[in-house]
XYZ file of C-alpha atoms in Angstrom:
287
model
C 158.257 129.669 183.925
C 161.924 128.477 184.295
C 162.321 128.359 180.529
C 161.184 132.011 180.400
C 163.597 133.024 183.003
C 166.561 131.236 181.341
C 165.614 132.947 177.859
C 165.393 136.317 179.659
C 168.843 135.853 181.260
C 170.474 134.681 178.129
C 169.168 137.759 176.302
C 169.947 140.432 178.912
C 172.912 138.892 180.562
C 174.536 136.599 177.910
C 177.916 136.535 179.639
C 176.496 135.482 183.035
C 174.235 132.840 181.160
C 177.391 131.370 179.447
C 179.434 131.442 182.760
C 176.762 129.625 184.685
C 176.765 126.768 182.109
C 180.561 126.566 181.938
C 180.776 126.351 185.695
C 178.494 123.384 185.570
C 180.782 121.815 182.889
C 178.111 121.994 180.184
C 177.678 124.226 177.151
C 174.536 126.280 176.412
C 173.356 123.828 173.726
C 174.048 120.817 176.084
C 177.296 119.644 174.497
C 180.479 118.666 176.315
C 183.386 121.010 175.942
C 185.097 119.015 173.344
C 182.139 117.516 171.531
C 181.256 118.477 167.817
C 177.850 119.072 166.327
C 176.617 116.639 163.680
C 177.298 117.168 160.107
C 175.362 116.462 156.880
C 176.400 116.797 153.292
C 174.364 116.954 150.005
C 176.161 117.208 146.738
C 175.076 118.014 143.101
C 171.766 119.572 144.267
C 171.947 122.783 142.305
C 171.322 121.968 138.760
C 172.336 125.479 137.388
C 175.930 125.030 138.630
C 178.623 122.903 137.174
C 179.000 121.296 140.622
C 177.632 122.104 144.096
C 177.479 120.941 147.747
C 175.498 121.914 150.850
C 177.282 121.521 154.140
C 175.574 121.591 157.360
C 177.403 121.718 160.642
C 174.644 121.846 163.341
C 172.674 124.926 162.527
C 175.486 126.460 160.508
C 174.782 125.878 156.725
C 176.795 126.836 153.631
C 176.193 126.048 150.063
C 178.694 126.221 147.406
C 178.114 126.402 143.581
C 180.919 126.258 141.051
C 180.743 127.687 137.555
C 183.617 126.915 135.088
C 184.368 129.438 132.325
C 186.928 129.746 129.663
C 189.303 132.638 129.865
C 192.802 133.896 128.934
C 195.280 133.007 131.436
C 197.111 135.610 133.587
C 200.300 137.144 132.197
C 202.613 135.688 135.040
C 201.034 132.277 134.922
C 200.431 131.437 131.385
C 199.982 127.727 131.786
C 197.692 127.992 134.887
C 194.032 128.331 135.389
C 192.641 130.034 138.388
C 190.068 129.767 141.130
C 188.094 132.720 142.436
C 186.452 131.821 145.861
C 183.867 134.277 147.101
C 181.936 133.996 150.444
C 178.623 135.892 150.874
C 177.113 136.595 154.379
C 173.615 137.866 153.625
C 171.024 139.155 156.057
C 169.371 135.833 155.313
C 171.876 133.895 157.468
C 172.065 136.146 160.572
C 170.604 139.422 161.868
C 174.229 140.726 162.348
C 174.710 141.123 158.610
C 173.187 143.954 156.527
C 172.369 144.428 152.730
C 174.945 145.921 150.581
C 178.592 145.316 149.657
C 180.377 142.292 151.084
C 181.096 142.790 154.791
C 184.612 142.815 156.208
C 183.947 139.282 157.745
C 182.895 137.942 154.251
C 186.000 139.322 152.648
C 188.093 137.878 155.451
C 186.533 134.345 154.807
C 187.122 134.650 151.119
C 190.813 135.361 151.735
C 191.077 132.656 154.131
C 189.765 130.033 151.723
C 192.127 131.395 149.140
C 195.088 130.861 151.525
C 193.824 127.439 152.359
C 193.722 126.374 148.718
C 197.180 127.741 148.139
C 198.721 126.236 151.282
C 197.086 122.809 150.863
C 198.301 122.226 147.292
C 194.862 120.516 146.952
C 194.706 121.579 143.256
C 197.259 121.732 140.423
C 196.196 124.763 138.537
C 198.105 123.444 135.500
C 195.179 120.885 135.298
C 192.925 123.926 134.186
C 195.206 124.962 131.267
C 193.903 124.204 127.772
C 196.373 126.044 125.645
C 199.458 127.877 127.148
C 199.190 131.656 126.837
C 195.802 131.335 125.218
C 193.024 129.446 127.026
C 192.306 128.157 130.634
C 189.452 127.240 132.865
C 188.441 129.721 135.631
C 186.516 128.285 138.589
C 184.188 130.714 140.315
C 183.335 129.242 143.672
C 180.433 131.173 145.144
C 179.808 130.214 148.791
C 176.568 131.542 150.208
C 176.110 131.043 154.093
C 172.390 130.146 154.597
C 172.496 130.044 158.465
C 175.184 131.645 160.566
C 175.740 129.842 163.961
C 179.518 129.555 164.484
C 182.342 127.737 162.844
C 181.479 129.204 159.567
C 185.002 128.739 158.013
C 184.520 125.017 158.628
C 181.242 124.803 156.755
C 182.449 127.053 153.861
C 185.530 125.010 153.236
C 183.627 121.788 153.619
C 181.004 122.898 151.044
C 183.649 124.114 148.636
C 185.958 121.037 148.608
C 182.854 118.729 148.371
C 181.715 120.686 145.281
C 185.303 120.639 143.757
C 185.350 116.723 144.308
C 182.194 116.373 142.074
C 183.282 118.885 139.487
C 183.361 117.509 135.862
C 184.736 119.536 133.019
C 184.041 119.074 129.211
C 186.826 118.388 126.709
C 187.837 121.527 125.050
C 190.029 121.816 121.857
C 191.699 125.057 120.833
C 193.041 125.592 117.344
C 196.149 127.858 117.605
C 196.165 128.901 114.120
C 192.510 129.879 113.747
C 191.696 130.541 117.534
C 188.628 128.396 117.147
C 187.387 126.874 120.431
C 185.423 123.607 120.289
C 183.768 122.271 123.414
C 182.749 118.634 123.427
C 180.252 118.203 126.247
C 179.860 114.461 125.599
C 183.533 113.915 126.627
C 184.049 114.965 130.263
C 186.700 114.387 132.881
C 186.435 114.624 136.566
C 188.652 117.460 138.033
C 191.367 116.097 140.316
C 191.495 117.154 143.797
C 194.786 115.954 145.255
C 193.987 116.269 149.013
C 190.921 117.149 150.956
C 191.706 119.853 153.644
C 189.319 120.072 156.568
C 188.963 123.114 159.007
C 188.224 122.565 162.522
C 187.458 125.604 164.887
C 187.797 126.048 168.514
C 187.084 128.804 171.136
C 189.098 129.636 174.205
C 187.727 130.915 177.454
C 189.390 132.208 180.623
C 191.510 129.865 182.589
C 192.538 128.187 179.400
C 189.206 126.333 178.726
C 188.950 124.827 175.155
C 185.772 124.429 173.470
C 185.312 122.586 170.160
C 183.127 123.650 167.324
C 181.851 126.830 168.913
C 178.352 128.378 168.162
C 178.044 131.944 167.226
C 177.291 133.011 170.847
C 180.301 131.118 172.029
C 182.583 132.728 169.586
C 181.203 136.237 170.506
C 181.749 135.748 174.247
C 185.026 133.878 173.896
C 188.466 135.227 174.906
C 189.810 133.926 171.739
C 189.303 131.544 168.820
C 191.330 129.555 166.206
C 190.971 127.104 163.343
C 193.161 124.409 162.330
C 193.269 122.916 158.720
C 194.485 119.459 158.074
C 195.021 117.705 154.766
C 194.695 113.844 153.838
C 198.294 113.260 154.877
C 197.716 114.749 158.393
C 199.839 117.676 157.563
C 198.806 121.121 158.789
C 197.785 123.319 155.974
C 196.876 126.512 157.936
C 196.247 127.639 161.469
C 194.117 130.859 161.760
C 193.997 132.774 164.930
C 192.347 136.167 164.779
C 193.619 137.817 168.019
C 192.514 137.039 171.480
C 194.316 135.634 174.393
C 197.454 133.461 173.874
C 196.985 129.672 173.481
C 198.956 127.521 175.856
C 201.060 124.604 174.494
C 198.836 122.147 176.135
C 195.658 123.594 174.488
C 197.331 123.957 171.143
C 198.411 120.171 171.373
C 194.828 119.090 172.354
C 193.341 121.105 169.488
C 195.798 119.634 167.003
C 194.847 116.061 168.246
C 191.096 116.777 167.965
C 191.354 118.422 164.697
C 193.286 115.609 163.198
C 190.524 113.099 164.283
C 187.674 115.454 163.240
C 189.253 115.838 159.755
C 189.207 112.108 159.167
C 185.489 111.891 160.231
C 184.495 114.864 158.009
C 186.505 113.551 155.080
C 184.871 110.120 155.261
C 181.434 111.782 155.178
C 182.192 113.766 152.104
C 183.595 110.813 150.279
C 180.484 108.788 151.318
C 178.193 111.551 150.017
C 180.017 111.544 146.757
C 179.937 107.830 146.488
C 176.163 107.945 147.220
C 175.653 110.424 144.514
C 176.830 108.020 141.869
C 174.021 105.585 142.936
C 171.315 108.108 143.963
C 171.897 111.692 142.994
C 171.059 114.094 145.742
C 170.808 111.648 148.735
C 172.041 113.035 152.002
C 174.747 111.447 154.227
C 174.922 112.252 157.889
C 177.157 111.804 160.842
């Protein structure tokens, strides 16, 4: 009976349900305010993709598949390849999304990932050049959210960079005189990822209460939210705050400290999953 009453209160009065929990210094899923959900990573599980990764953050799950294609470089960057990240939020992952063209939130996520790629300098796009002005690699990074339950940008970036870390490209020779392209799949080279950015999300509630790794309900009911991205050198790549109440200096400092430690933990799990792949392809690593 008590369980039914709690479920009714959560559905009909979600704000009161949340406030009752916060007043008791506990979150709706039982976590402490500054605790994170466990993560698990599975790499190279999609055989049709050139590389792939599944990133689970509690219930939030994102999968990234990368397809590498040959193309003509852009006119303003003749010796650079390019990367096209695309996030899809389908009705499969949450009832808040509908079939049809990409939602505004999906477009924002795609743009955020593009900014993180640019700001972090994780990739040198010159590595994708085969012949200046003639031929480059294009990496299409398709990220599909399978289950949407908060901190989605963290899961999407984790899945994409884990997939990039396992990307192997074949040797390509281009004859300038005849324009003949020869692909040698037997000679392959691992694509270099110079740093591994990790995103960590937070929610803010009234009275400057900070909550780490918020769920979807917590994000919807919060007074504000923000995400911090750190690279390997503990440098800030990006801070994203889409509106909401201002963040106090104290909360921002606390968020930076937590995000820095979380980035190390996530990075170690990604690297462990990749190392495990070399021994037993597809084995899952957890934290």
